[in-house]
Coordinates of N, CA, C and O in Angstrom, one line a residue:
M708 N 110.9 89.6 106.6 CA 110.7 90.7 107.7 C 109.5 91.2 108.0 O 108.4 91.8 107.1
I709 N 109.3 91.4 109.3 CA 108.4 92.2 109.5 C 109.0 93.7 110.0 O 109.7 93.9 110.7
L710 N 108.1 94.9 110.5 CA 108.4 96.7 110.8 C 107.5 96.8 111.8 O 106.4 97.1 111.1
E711 N 107.5 96.6 112.5 CA 107.2 97.1 113.8 C 107.3 98.8 114.1 O 108.0 99.4 114.2
S712 N 106.2 99.5 114.3 CA 106.4 101.2 114.2 C 105.2 101.7 115.4 O 104.2 100.4 115.4
A713 N 106.2 102.2 116.1 CA 105.1 102.8 118.1 C 105.5 104.5 118.0 O 106.5 104.7 117.7
M714 N 104.5 104.9 118.0 CA 104.7 106.5 117.9 C 104.5 106.4 119.5 O 103.5 106.5 120.1
L715 N 105.8 107.3 119.9 CA 105.6 107.4 121.9 C 105.5 108.6 122.0 O 106.4 109.4 121.3
Q716 N 104.6 109.1 122.9 CA 104.8 110.0 123.6 C 104.9 110.2 125.1 O 104.3 109.7 126.1
V717 N 106.2 110.9 124.8 CA 106.7 110.7 126.4 C 105.9 112.0 127.1 O 105.9 112.9 126.9
T718 N 106.2 112.1 128.4 CA 105.3 112.9 128.8 C 106.6 114.0 129.2 O 107.6 113.7 129.2
Q719 N 105.8 115.2 129.3 CA 107.0 116.6 129.3 C 107.8 116.6 130.3 O 107.5 116.3 131.7
G720 N 109.1 117.1 130.0 CA 110.3 116.9 131.5 C 111.2 115.6 131.5 O 112.0 115.5 131.8
D721 N 110.4 114.8 130.7 CA 111.2 113.3 130.9 C 111.7 113.5 129.9 O 112.2 111.6 130.1
T722 N 111.9 113.4 128.9 CA 113.2 112.9 127.9 C 114.2 112.5 127.8 O 114.6 111.3 127.1
D723 N 115.6 113.0 128.3 CA 116.5 112.8 128.6 C 116.3 111.6 129.8 O 117.1 110.7 129.6
S724 N 115.5 111.1 130.8 CA 115.2 110.0 131.3 C 115.0 109.2 130.3 O 115.4 108.0 130.9
F725 N 114.1 109.0 129.7 CA 113.8 108.3 128.6 C 114.9 108.0 128.2 O 114.8 106.8 127.7
E726 N 115.4 108.8 127.2 CA 116.6 108.2 125.9 C 117.8 107.7 127.3 O 118.0 106.5 125.9
Q727 N 117.5 107.9 128.1 CA 118.9 106.7 128.9 C 118.7 105.5 129.7 O 119.0 104.7 129.3
D728 N 116.9 105.3 129.7 CA 116.3 103.8 130.3 C 116.3 103.2 128.9 O 116.5 102.5 128.9
F729 N 115.9 104.1 127.5 CA 115.9 103.5 126.0 C 116.9 103.0 126.1 O 117.2 101.7 125.5
K730 N 118.2 103.2 126.4 CA 119.6 102.9 126.2 C 119.4 101.8 126.9 O 120.8 100.6 126.2
V731 N 119.1 101.9 128.6 CA 119.5 100.1 129.2 C 118.5 99.5 128.4 O 118.7 98.1 128.0
A732 N 117.3 99.3 128.4 CA 116.2 98.6 128.1 C 116.4 97.9 126.8 O 115.7 97.3 126.4
S733 N 117.5 99.0 125.6 CA 117.0 98.2 124.3 C 118.5 97.1 124.2 O 117.8 96.1 123.3
A734 N 119.0 96.8 125.4 CA 119.5 95.5 125.2 C 118.6 94.7 125.7 O 118.4 92.7 125.4
Y735 N 117.7 94.3 126.2 CA 116.3 93.5 125.9 C 115.5 93.1 125.0 O 115.5 92.0 124.8
I736 N 115.2 94.4 124.1 CA 114.8 94.0 122.8 C 115.6 93.1 122.4 O 115.3 92.1 121.3
A737 N 116.3 93.3 122.5 CA 117.6 92.7 121.1 C 118.3 91.7 121.6 O 119.0 90.4 120.5
S738 N 118.0 91.2 122.8 CA 118.3 89.7 123.1 C 117.2 88.5 122.8 O 117.7 87.2 122.9
I739 N 115.5 89.1 122.1 CA 114.6 88.4 121.4 C 115.3 87.4 119.9 O 115.9 88.2 119.2
P740 N 115.3 86.3 120.3 CA 115.4 85.4 119.3 C 114.3 85.7 117.9 O 113.0 86.0 118.5
G741 N 114.9 86.5 117.0 CA 114.4 86.7 115.7 C 114.2 88.3 115.8 O 113.9 88.8 115.1
Y742 N 114.5 89.0 116.8 CA 114.7 90.1 116.8 C 115.9 90.7 115.4 O 117.3 89.7 115.6
I743 N 115.8 91.7 114.9 CA 116.7 92.0 113.8 C 117.4 93.4 113.8 O 118.8 93.3 114.5
D744 N 117.0 94.8 114.7 CA 117.3 95.5 115.3 C 116.7 96.2 115.0 O 115.3 96.5 115.2
H745 N 116.4 97.9 115.6 CA 115.3 99.2 116.2 C 116.5 100.5 115.9 O 117.7 100.3 116.2
E746 N 115.1 100.9 115.5 CA 115.6 102.7 116.0 C 115.1 103.6 116.5 O 113.9 103.4 116.7
L747 N 115.5 104.6 116.9 CA 114.5 105.9 118.0 C 115.1 107.0 117.2 O 115.8 107.2 117.0
H748 N 114.0 107.5 116.8 CA 113.3 109.0 116.5 C 112.8 109.9 117.1 O 111.5 109.5 117.3
K749 N 113.3 110.9 117.2 CA 113.0 112.1 118.2 C 112.7 113.3 116.9 O 112.9 113.6 115.8
C750 N 110.6 113.5 117.3 CA 110.4 114.5 116.7 C 111.2 116.3 116.3 O 111.5 116.2 117.3
L751 N 111.3 116.5 115.1 CA 111.5 118.0 115.3 C 110.4 118.8 115.5 O 111.0 119.7 116.3
E752 N 109.3 118.5 115.6 CA 107.8 119.7 115.8 C 107.5 119.8 117.1 O 107.3 120.3 117.6
N753 N 107.8 118.3 117.8 CA 107.2 118.2 119.6 C 108.1 117.0 119.9 O 108.3 115.9 119.6
E754 N 109.6 117.7 120.5 CA 110.1 117.1 121.3 C 110.4 116.1 122.4 O 110.6 115.3 122.9
T755 N 108.7 115.9 122.6 CA 108.1 114.7 123.6 C 107.7 113.7 122.8 O 107.5 112.5 123.5
D756 N 107.6 113.7 121.5 CA 107.0 112.7 120.3 C 108.2 111.9 119.9 O 109.6 112.4 119.7
Y757 N 108.0 110.8 119.5 CA 109.2 109.9 119.5 C 108.4 109.5 118.3 O 107.6 108.4 118.8
L758 N 109.5 108.0 117.6 CA 108.8 106.8 116.4 C 109.9 105.5 116.8 O 110.9 105.7 116.7
L759 N 109.1 104.5 117.2 CA 110.3 103.6 117.3 C 109.9 102.5 116.3 O 108.5 102.1 116.0
L760 N 111.1 102.3 115.5 CA 110.6 101.3 114.4 C 111.7 99.9 114.9 O 112.8 99.7 115.3
V761 N 111.0 98.5 114.8 CA 111.8 97.6 114.9 C 111.2 96.7 114.1 O 110.6 96.6 113.3
R762 N 113.0 95.9 113.3 CA 112.4 95.0 112.8 C 112.5 93.5 113.3 O 113.6 93.1 113.8
W763 N 111.9 92.3 112.3 CA 111.2 91.3 113.7 C 111.7 90.8 112.5 O 111.2 90.9 110.9
E764 N 112.1 89.1 112.3 CA 112.0 87.9 111.4 C 110.7 87.8 111.1 O 110.1 87.4 109.9
T765 N 110.1 87.6 112.5 CA 108.5 87.4 112.1 C 107.7 88.1 113.1 O 107.5 88.6 114.4
L766 N 106.2 87.9 112.6 CA 105.1 89.1 113.5 C 104.8 88.3 115.2 O 105.2 88.8 116.3
E767 N 105.5 86.7 115.1 CA 104.9 86.0 116.0 C 106.8 85.9 117.0 O 106.7 85.9 118.3
A768 N 107.6 86.4 116.0 CA 109.1 86.9 117.6 C 108.9 88.0 118.3 O 109.2 88.4 119.2
H769 N 107.9 89.3 117.5 CA 107.6 90.3 118.8 C 106.3 89.7 119.6 O 106.8 90.0 120.3
T770 N 105.3 89.4 119.0 CA 103.6 88.7 119.8 C 104.1 88.4 120.9 O 103.6 88.2 121.6
K771 N 105.0 87.2 120.6 CA 105.5 86.0 121.5 C 106.5 85.8 122.3 O 106.4 86.1 123.3
G772 N 107.3 85.7 121.1 CA 108.8 85.6 121.7 C 109.1 87.0 122.8 O 109.6 86.8 124.0
F773 N 109.1 88.1 122.1 CA 109.4 89.6 123.0 C 108.1 89.5 124.0 O 108.5 89.8 125.1
R774 N 106.8 89.5 123.3 CA 105.5 90.4 124.8 C 105.6 89.2 125.5 O 104.9 89.7 126.6
Q775 N 106.1 87.8 125.8 CA 105.6 87.0 126.3 C 106.7 86.8 126.9 O 106.9 85.3 128.1
S776 N 108.1 87.4 127.7 CA 109.5 86.6 128.3 C 109.1 88.1 129.3 O 108.7 89.2 129.6
D777 N 110.8 87.4 129.7 CA 111.1 88.1 131.1 C 111.3 89.6 130.8 O 111.6 90.4 131.1
A778 N 112.2 89.5 129.5 CA 112.8 90.6 128.6 C 112.2 92.0 128.6 O 111.9 92.9 129.1
Y779 N 110.2 91.3 128.6 CA 109.4 92.7 128.0 C 109.2 93.2 129.4 O 108.9 94.2 129.2
L780 N 109.1 92.1 130.0 CA 108.9 92.6 131.5 C 110.0 93.9 132.0 O 109.0 94.9 132.7
E781 N 111.2 93.6 131.8 CA 112.3 94.0 132.1 C 111.9 96.2 131.1 O 111.9 96.8 131.8
W782 N 111.4 95.6 130.0 CA 111.3 97.1 128.7 C 110.4 97.6 129.7 O 110.7 99.1 129.8
K783 N 109.1 96.9 130.1 CA 107.8 97.4 130.7 C 108.6 98.6 131.5 O 108.5 99.9 131.5
R784 N 108.9 98.2 132.6 CA 108.9 98.5 134.0 C 110.1 100.1 133.5 O 110.1 100.7 134.1
L785 N 111.3 99.7 132.7 CA 112.0 100.6 132.3 C 111.2 102.0 131.4 O 111.6 102.5 131.4
L786 N 110.4 101.5 130.6 CA 109.8 102.3 130.0 C 108.6 102.7 129.9 O 108.0 104.3 129.6
H787 N 107.5 102.2 130.3 CA 106.1 102.4 130.5 C 105.8 103.5 130.9 O 104.9 104.0 130.5
H788 N 106.4 103.9 132.1 CA 105.6 104.8 132.9 C 106.1 106.6 132.2 O 105.2 107.0 132.3
Y789 N 106.7 106.3 131.3 CA 107.1 107.7 130.3 C 105.8 107.5 129.7 O 105.8 109.1 129.1
Y790 N 105.0 106.8 128.8 CA 104.4 107.2 127.5 C 103.2 107.4 128.5 O 102.2 107.2 129.2
N791 N 102.4 108.4 127.7 CA 100.7 109.0 127.9 C 100.5 109.8 126.5 O 100.7 111.3 125.9
P792 N 99.9 108.7 125.7 CA 98.9 107.8 126.4 C 100.0 106.4 125.9 O 101.2 106.8 126.0
L793 N 100.0 105.3 126.7 CA 100.7 104.3 125.6 C 100.1 104.0 124.7 O 99.2 104.4 123.5
P794 N 101.5 103.6 123.8 CA 101.3 103.4 122.2 C 100.4 102.2 121.9 O 100.4 101.4 122.2
K795 N 100.4 102.6 120.6 CA 99.5 101.5 120.1 C 100.8 101.3 118.9 O 101.3 101.6 118.5
M796 N 101.5 99.4 118.9 CA 102.5 98.9 117.7 C 101.4 99.4 116.2 O 100.3 98.4 116.6
K797 N 102.1 98.7 115.3 CA 101.0 98.3 114.0 C 103.0 97.5 113.9 O 103.7 97.3 113.8
H798 N 102.1 96.4 112.9 CA 103.5 95.8 112.3 C 102.7 96.3 110.7 O 101.6 96.1 109.8
F799 N 104.1 96.3 109.8 CA 104.0 96.2 108.1 C 105.3 95.0 108.1 O 106.0 94.7 108.6
T800 N 104.6 94.9 106.5 CA 105.2 94.1 106.0 C 105.9 94.5 104.2 O 104.8 95.4 103.7
R801 N 106.9 94.5 103.6 CA 107.1 95.3 102.4 C 106.8 94.6 101.5 O 106.2 93.8 100.7
I802 N 106.2 96.4 100.8 CA 105.7 95.5 99.3 C 106.4 96.2 98.2 O 106.8 96.7 98.4
K803 N 107.0 94.5 97.3 CA 108.1 94.7 96.2 C 107.1 95.1 95.1 O 106.4 94.4 94.9
I804 N 107.6 96.3 94.7 CA 107.3 97.4 93.5 C 108.9 96.9 92.7 O 109.6 97.4 92.6
D805 N 108.2 96.3 91.5 CA 109.4 96.4 89.9 C 108.9 97.6 89.7 O 108.0 98.2 88.6
A806 N 110.5 98.1 89.2 CA 109.9 99.4 88.9 C 111.3 99.3 87.0 O 111.5 98.6 87.2

């Protein structure tokens, strides 16, 4: 499993609209083969900051399956105008620790 993270900085005054459009956009990302689930968290210290976590079966499910799809174009159309600056994604894999 791959965990994608993105810190989203939404323009001031747009958080309510962003959250509504994110609900719509969620159907697009969820339609991609290799998608597992996602979570959106709002920052307590700064109401315009959000953390997006997406779980994918493989890195390619995100980088090729989603990012090269028509669903991504709709995701981008719905959400990218809210970000300043555009977010940078990072991908993580779990480290198993024997305790």
